[in-house]
Tab-separated table of C-alpha atoms in Angstrom:
chain	number	residue	atom	x	y	z
A	1	MET	CA	85.237	121.841	117.713
A	2	ARG	CA	84.973	118.145	118.453
A	3	SER	CA	85.572	117.235	114.804
A	4	VAL	CA	88.660	119.484	114.754
A	5	ASN	CA	89.962	117.674	117.848
A	6	LEU	CA	89.323	114.300	116.241
A	7	ARG	CA	91.117	115.336	113.052
A	8	LEU	CA	94.020	116.696	115.070
A	9	LYS	CA	94.202	113.460	117.074
A	10	ARG	CA	94.142	111.401	113.878
A	11	LYS	CA	96.899	113.558	112.369
A	12	MET	CA	98.990	113.235	115.544
A	13	ASN	CA	98.563	109.438	115.461
A	14	GLU	CA	99.643	109.430	111.825
A	15	VAL	CA	102.725	111.568	112.445
A	16	PHE	CA	103.777	109.618	115.543
A	17	SER	CA	102.982	106.175	114.111
A	18	ILE	CA	106.723	105.370	114.191
A	19	GLU	CA	109.531	106.206	116.601
A	20	PRO	CA	112.249	108.630	115.425
A	21	ASN	CA	115.261	106.986	113.801
A	22	GLU	CA	118.126	106.758	116.305
A	23	LEU	CA	121.396	105.309	115.023
A	24	GLY	CA	123.025	105.032	118.445
A	25	VAL	CA	125.658	107.747	117.960
A	26	ASN	CA	124.563	111.419	117.924
A	27	PHE	CA	126.997	112.250	115.110
A	28	LEU	CA	125.568	109.497	112.884
A	29	THR	CA	121.954	110.305	113.769
A	30	SER	CA	122.299	114.014	112.954
A	31	HIS	CA	124.031	113.330	109.622
A	32	PHE	CA	121.482	110.640	108.748
A	33	LYS	CA	118.632	113.083	109.441
A	34	LYS	CA	120.292	115.820	107.361
A	35	LEU	CA	120.807	113.436	104.444
A	36	THR	CA	117.334	111.878	104.526
A	37	ALA	CA	115.687	115.327	104.743
A	38	TYR	CA	116.661	115.817	101.078
A	39	LEU	CA	115.025	112.517	100.116
A	40	LYS	CA	111.734	113.038	101.954
A	41	VAL	CA	110.414	115.821	99.693
A	42	ALA	CA	110.959	115.940	95.889
A	43	PRO	CA	113.930	113.540	95.884
A	44	PHE	CA	114.233	113.650	92.074
A	45	ILE	CA	115.648	117.195	92.272
A	46	TYR	CA	118.788	115.554	93.716
A	47	ILE	CA	118.490	112.069	92.230
A	48	ILE	CA	118.449	113.052	88.522
A	49	PRO	CA	121.620	115.222	88.513
A	50	LEU	CA	123.438	112.686	90.728
A	51	THR	CA	122.514	109.714	88.540
A	52	PHE	CA	123.439	111.681	85.403
A	53	ILE	CA	126.911	112.403	86.833
A	54	LEU	CA	127.181	108.734	87.865
A	55	ALA	CA	126.171	107.570	84.358
A	56	ILE	CA	128.800	109.858	82.741
A	57	PHE	CA	131.395	108.560	85.238
A	58	LEU	CA	130.414	104.952	84.465
A	59	TYR	CA	130.713	105.679	80.751
A	60	PHE	CA	134.293	106.927	81.181
A	61	VAL	CA	135.203	104.012	83.470
A	62	LEU	CA	133.425	101.161	81.674
A	63	GLY	CA	133.377	102.473	78.088
A	64	ARG	CA	132.078	99.833	75.680
A	65	PHE	CA	130.904	97.625	78.533
A	66	LEU	CA	128.278	100.255	79.444
A	67	ILE	CA	126.876	100.142	75.907
A	68	LYS	CA	126.686	96.323	76.155
A	69	LEU	CA	125.052	96.628	79.581
A	70	VAL	CA	122.344	98.871	78.099
A	71	THR	CA	121.741	96.308	75.353
A	72	VAL	CA	121.338	93.558	77.998
A	73	LEU	CA	119.037	95.749	80.087
A	74	GLN	CA	116.893	96.524	77.049
A	75	TYR	CA	116.284	92.779	76.681
A	76	GLY	CA	115.558	92.522	80.407
A	77	PHE	CA	111.825	93.242	80.443
B	1	MET	CA	72.471	99.683	92.454
B	2	ASP	CA	75.312	97.506	93.721
B	3	PHE	CA	77.105	97.730	90.391
B	4	LYS	CA	76.849	101.525	90.557
B	5	LYS	CA	78.441	101.506	94.011
B	6	ILE	CA	81.233	99.186	92.849
B	7	LEU	CA	81.901	101.429	89.845
B	8	VAL	CA	82.017	104.559	92.007
B	9	ASP	CA	84.331	102.833	94.530
B	10	PHE	CA	86.596	101.633	91.731
B	11	LEU	CA	86.815	105.054	90.044
B	12	THR	CA	87.450	106.781	93.370
B	13	SER	CA	90.230	104.327	94.200
B	14	PHE	CA	91.685	104.729	90.705
B	15	LEU	CA	91.858	108.493	91.176
B	16	ILE	CA	93.463	107.994	94.602
B	17	VAL	CA	96.063	105.642	93.045
B	18	CYS	CA	96.861	108.289	90.370
B	19	ASN	CA	97.053	111.021	92.987
B	20	ARG	CA	99.291	108.982	95.295
B	21	SER	CA	101.540	107.879	92.432
B	22	ILE	CA	102.301	111.552	91.752
B	23	GLY	CA	102.522	112.133	95.506
B	24	LEU	CA	105.162	109.400	95.838
B	25	ILE	CA	107.308	111.327	93.324
B	26	LEU	CA	106.850	114.703	95.001
B	27	ASP	CA	106.496	113.824	98.676
B	28	PRO	CA	107.328	110.120	99.221
B	29	TYR	CA	107.701	110.206	103.008
B	30	LYS	CA	104.339	111.822	103.792
B	31	ILE	CA	102.416	109.858	101.169
B	32	MET	CA	103.893	106.467	102.159
B	33	ARG	CA	102.948	107.207	105.777
B	34	LYS	CA	99.353	107.812	104.645
B	35	ILE	CA	99.402	104.634	102.524
B	36	SER	CA	100.561	102.537	105.501
B	37	LEU	CA	97.302	103.475	107.304
B	38	GLU	CA	95.097	102.785	104.268
B	39	LYS	CA	92.113	100.408	104.324
B	40	ASP	CA	90.802	100.629	100.738
B	41	TYR	CA	91.626	97.261	99.126
B	42	TRP	CA	90.742	98.521	95.643
B	43	GLN	CA	94.051	100.389	95.506
B	44	PRO	CA	96.468	97.411	95.660
B	45	GLY	CA	93.934	95.604	93.427
B	46	ILE	CA	94.272	98.327	90.768
B	47	ILE	CA	98.092	98.321	90.906
B	48	ILE	CA	98.239	94.528	90.661
B	49	SER	CA	95.736	94.592	87.774
B	50	LEU	CA	97.927	97.119	85.923
B	51	ILE	CA	100.794	94.647	86.286
B	52	PHE	CA	98.609	91.922	84.747
B	53	ILE	CA	97.899	94.233	81.774
B	54	TYR	CA	101.653	94.809	81.455
B	55	PHE	CA	102.345	91.028	81.325
B	56	LYS	CA	99.648	90.636	78.667
B	57	PHE	CA	101.261	93.461	76.674
B	58	ILE	CA	104.807	92.032	76.706
B	59	TYR	CA	103.576	88.564	75.796
B	60	TYR	CA	103.353	89.819	72.192
B	61	LEU	CA	106.839	91.356	72.276
B	62	ARG	CA	108.975	88.558	73.662
B	63	GLU	CA	109.750	85.349	71.851
B	64	LYS	CA	109.433	81.870	73.368
B	65	MET	CA	107.680	83.205	76.404
B	66	TYR	CA	105.457	81.456	78.923
B	67	PRO	CA	101.770	82.480	78.891
B	68	ALA	CA	101.155	85.868	80.504
B	69	THR	CA	98.907	84.360	83.186
B	70	PHE	CA	101.643	81.923	84.234
B	71	ILE	CA	104.223	84.745	84.510
B	72	TYR	CA	101.667	86.785	86.425
B	73	VAL	CA	100.985	83.954	88.892
B	74	SER	CA	104.727	83.555	89.494
B	75	PHE	CA	104.952	87.309	90.088
B	76	ILE	CA	102.095	87.111	92.624
B	77	ILE	CA	103.952	84.269	94.400
B	78	ASN	CA	107.169	86.389	94.500
B	79	PHE	CA	105.247	89.371	95.762
B	80	LEU	CA	103.419	87.426	98.483
B	81	LEU	CA	106.636	85.681	99.555
B	82	THR	CA	108.292	89.096	99.921
B	83	ILE	CA	105.448	90.601	101.958
B	84	ILE	CA	105.059	87.518	104.176
B	85	PHE	CA	108.831	87.410	104.802
B	86	PHE	CA	108.961	91.039	105.961
B	87	TYR	CA	105.733	90.670	107.943
B	88	PHE	CA	106.986	87.690	109.965
B	89	LEU	CA	110.415	89.252	110.437
B	90	ALA	CA	108.771	92.440	111.720
B	91	LYS	CA	106.599	90.360	114.082
B	92	VAL	CA	109.710	88.664	115.459
B	93	LEU	CA	111.696	91.899	115.871
B	94	SER	CA	108.919	94.161	117.128
B	95	LYS	CA	108.408	94.854	120.836
B	96	ASN	CA	104.747	95.745	120.352
B	97	LYS	CA	103.482	92.921	118.130
B	98	LYS	CA	99.936	94.319	118.001
B	99	GLU	CA	101.001	97.364	115.959
B	100	ILE	CA	102.321	95.144	113.133
B	101	ASN	CA	99.522	94.391	110.695
B	102	PHE	CA	99.562	92.568	107.379
B	103	PRO	CA	97.385	95.040	105.358
B	104	SER	CA	99.937	97.798	105.987
B	105	PHE	CA	102.601	95.638	104.271
B	106	LEU	CA	100.224	94.859	101.416
B	107	PHE	CA	99.416	98.516	100.749
B	108	THR	CA	102.931	99.935	101.054
B	109	PHE	CA	104.614	97.149	99.061
B	110	SER	CA	101.956	97.430	96.322
B	111	TYR	CA	102.750	101.104	95.883
B	112	SER	CA	106.478	100.352	95.933
B	113	LEU	CA	105.890	98.324	92.736
B	114	LEU	CA	105.270	101.531	90.778
B	115	PRO	CA	108.945	102.246	89.858
B	116	THR	CA	109.321	98.610	88.746
B	117	LEU	CA	106.184	98.820	86.607
B	118	ILE	CA	107.259	102.144	85.055
B	119	TRP	CA	110.766	100.816	84.273
B	120	PHE	CA	109.545	97.553	82.742
B	121	LEU	CA	106.783	99.264	80.757
B	122	SER	CA	109.045	102.027	79.415
B	123	THR	CA	111.793	99.510	78.539
B	124	SER	CA	109.319	97.370	76.608
B	125	ILE	CA	107.998	100.462	74.745
B	126	LEU	CA	111.596	101.523	73.962
B	127	PHE	CA	112.170	97.992	72.692
B	128	ILE	CA	109.568	98.693	69.992
B	129	PHE	CA	110.819	102.155	68.979
B	130	LEU	CA	114.571	101.795	69.650
B	131	PRO	CA	115.286	98.055	69.540
B	132	PRO	CA	118.682	96.839	70.842
B	133	PRO	CA	121.600	96.275	70.265
B	134	ARG	CA	123.044	99.705	70.980
B	135	THR	CA	125.904	100.891	68.774
B	136	LEU	CA	129.098	102.823	69.480
B	137	SER	CA	127.903	105.824	67.440
B	138	LEU	CA	127.417	109.184	69.148
B	139	LEU	CA	123.639	108.655	69.297
B	140	GLY	CA	124.125	105.123	70.659
B	141	LYS	CA	126.438	106.376	73.408
B	142	GLY	CA	124.117	109.290	74.176
B	143	PHE	CA	121.133	106.994	74.469
B	144	SER	CA	123.118	104.601	76.677
B	145	VAL	CA	124.008	107.409	79.110
B	146	PHE	CA	120.380	108.562	79.104
B	147	PHE	CA	119.087	105.012	79.695
B	148	ILE	CA	121.515	104.386	82.566
B	149	THR	CA	120.561	107.745	84.144
B	150	TYR	CA	116.879	106.898	83.784
B	151	SER	CA	117.320	103.360	85.188
B	152	LEU	CA	119.451	104.523	88.125
B	153	SER	CA	116.924	107.273	88.955
B	154	LEU	CA	114.089	104.760	89.048
B	155	LEU	CA	116.268	102.369	91.078
B	156	ALA	CA	116.929	105.138	93.616
B	157	TRP	CA	113.183	105.883	93.794
B	158	LYS	CA	112.493	102.157	94.245
B	159	ILE	CA	115.025	101.917	97.107
B	160	ILE	CA	113.430	104.943	98.809
B	161	LEU	CA	109.916	103.481	98.463
B	162	VAL	CA	110.933	100.009	99.680
B	163	TYR	CA	112.765	101.540	102.655
B	164	LEU	CA	109.710	103.654	103.530
B	165	ALA	CA	107.391	100.662	103.023
B	166	ILE	CA	109.397	98.622	105.551
B	167	ARG	CA	109.837	101.614	107.864
B	168	PHE	CA	106.109	102.394	108.110
B	169	SER	CA	104.874	98.803	108.081
B	170	ALA	CA	107.498	97.086	110.239
B	171	LYS	CA	108.073	100.221	112.362
B	172	GLN	CA	111.779	99.441	112.723
B	173	ASN	CA	114.826	101.709	112.758
B	174	PHE	CA	117.407	102.095	109.981
B	175	PHE	CA	119.828	99.379	111.149
B	176	ARG	CA	117.098	96.782	111.617
B	177	ILE	CA	115.692	97.587	108.178
B	178	PHE	CA	119.210	97.131	106.775
B	179	TYR	CA	119.490	93.671	108.433
B	180	MET	CA	116.006	92.731	107.235
B	181	VAL	CA	116.871	93.628	103.637
B	182	ALA	CA	120.213	91.755	103.885
B	183	LEU	CA	118.340	88.657	105.116
B	184	TYR	CA	115.793	89.058	102.335
B	185	LEU	CA	118.503	89.305	99.663
B	186	SER	CA	120.271	86.217	101.059
B	187	TRP	CA	117.408	84.050	99.760
B	188	PHE	CA	115.984	86.297	97.080
B	189	ILE	CA	119.168	86.486	94.952
B	190	PRO	CA	119.512	82.653	94.603
B	191	TYR	CA	115.742	82.503	94.037
B	192	SER	CA	116.046	85.111	91.236
B	193	ILE	CA	118.824	83.064	89.598
B	194	PHE	CA	116.524	80.042	89.786
B	195	LEU	CA	113.755	82.037	88.067
B	196	TYR	CA	116.254	83.301	85.471
B	197	ASN	CA	117.297	79.723	84.641
B	198	PHE	CA	113.674	78.883	83.969
B	199	LYS	CA	113.415	82.039	81.798
B	200	LEU	CA	110.641	83.376	83.995
B	201	PHE	CA	112.250	86.741	84.746
B	202	ARG	CA	115.450	88.098	83.196
B	203	ILE	CA	115.341	90.861	85.786
B	204	PRO	CA	113.138	90.013	88.794
B	205	PHE	CA	109.840	91.879	88.740
B	206	ILE	CA	109.493	92.952	92.357
């Protein structure tokens, strides 16, 4: 029982190690929390489709420049 | 006997690093919170050693490059400068200065190097199999879109990990983290250009 209490206490300390994020305005705080909830668990489910759409958009906007950018990035390591 | 203990500690930490690397993909918030309370110094040691192996590997790929150890030392200086900057800034901004501790910064920022390491390593491997320049053919365009998607995804992961690293180590709110990063970039961008001029890093490894 004592070990369970200790583990619970340790878990509580871990969870409450930081204060909740308050952005000053309730509207902003609630939207921030809704948005970040998607990024806290398995963010790649949202990141990969979004970045793919962004890459396609960049290709249509930048055209040849995007191909040159990839060439530069491939030399960037 | 001592060697056996060191080996067991090392292997355990290596498995934890592997486990947490996958955890940072699947559940970054929870795992970064655990990392911020970590006390096993083998873990940042393993990540930083992997980076040394990476620098040794690319030494044979790039032309007219400085020795791998020199590049590695300059990376360590960049890394320490970054951690020390955020640590002192957090000390200044925090109300409860006792809760800010340096090891927490070391652990979280070490793990936040994983997207950087993966991007640099994969780009150098792609350099061998699909060397630039890219062409305007259909395959060239397709690869370019894929590469940009891949790079942006890793960049987004990096931003999430750096944000969480500062959040759990500095224990600040969103706006303060934003100001801290803006202050950091105000000296880090000119510093990166300086490193670029000396051909140390084409893209800063941080």
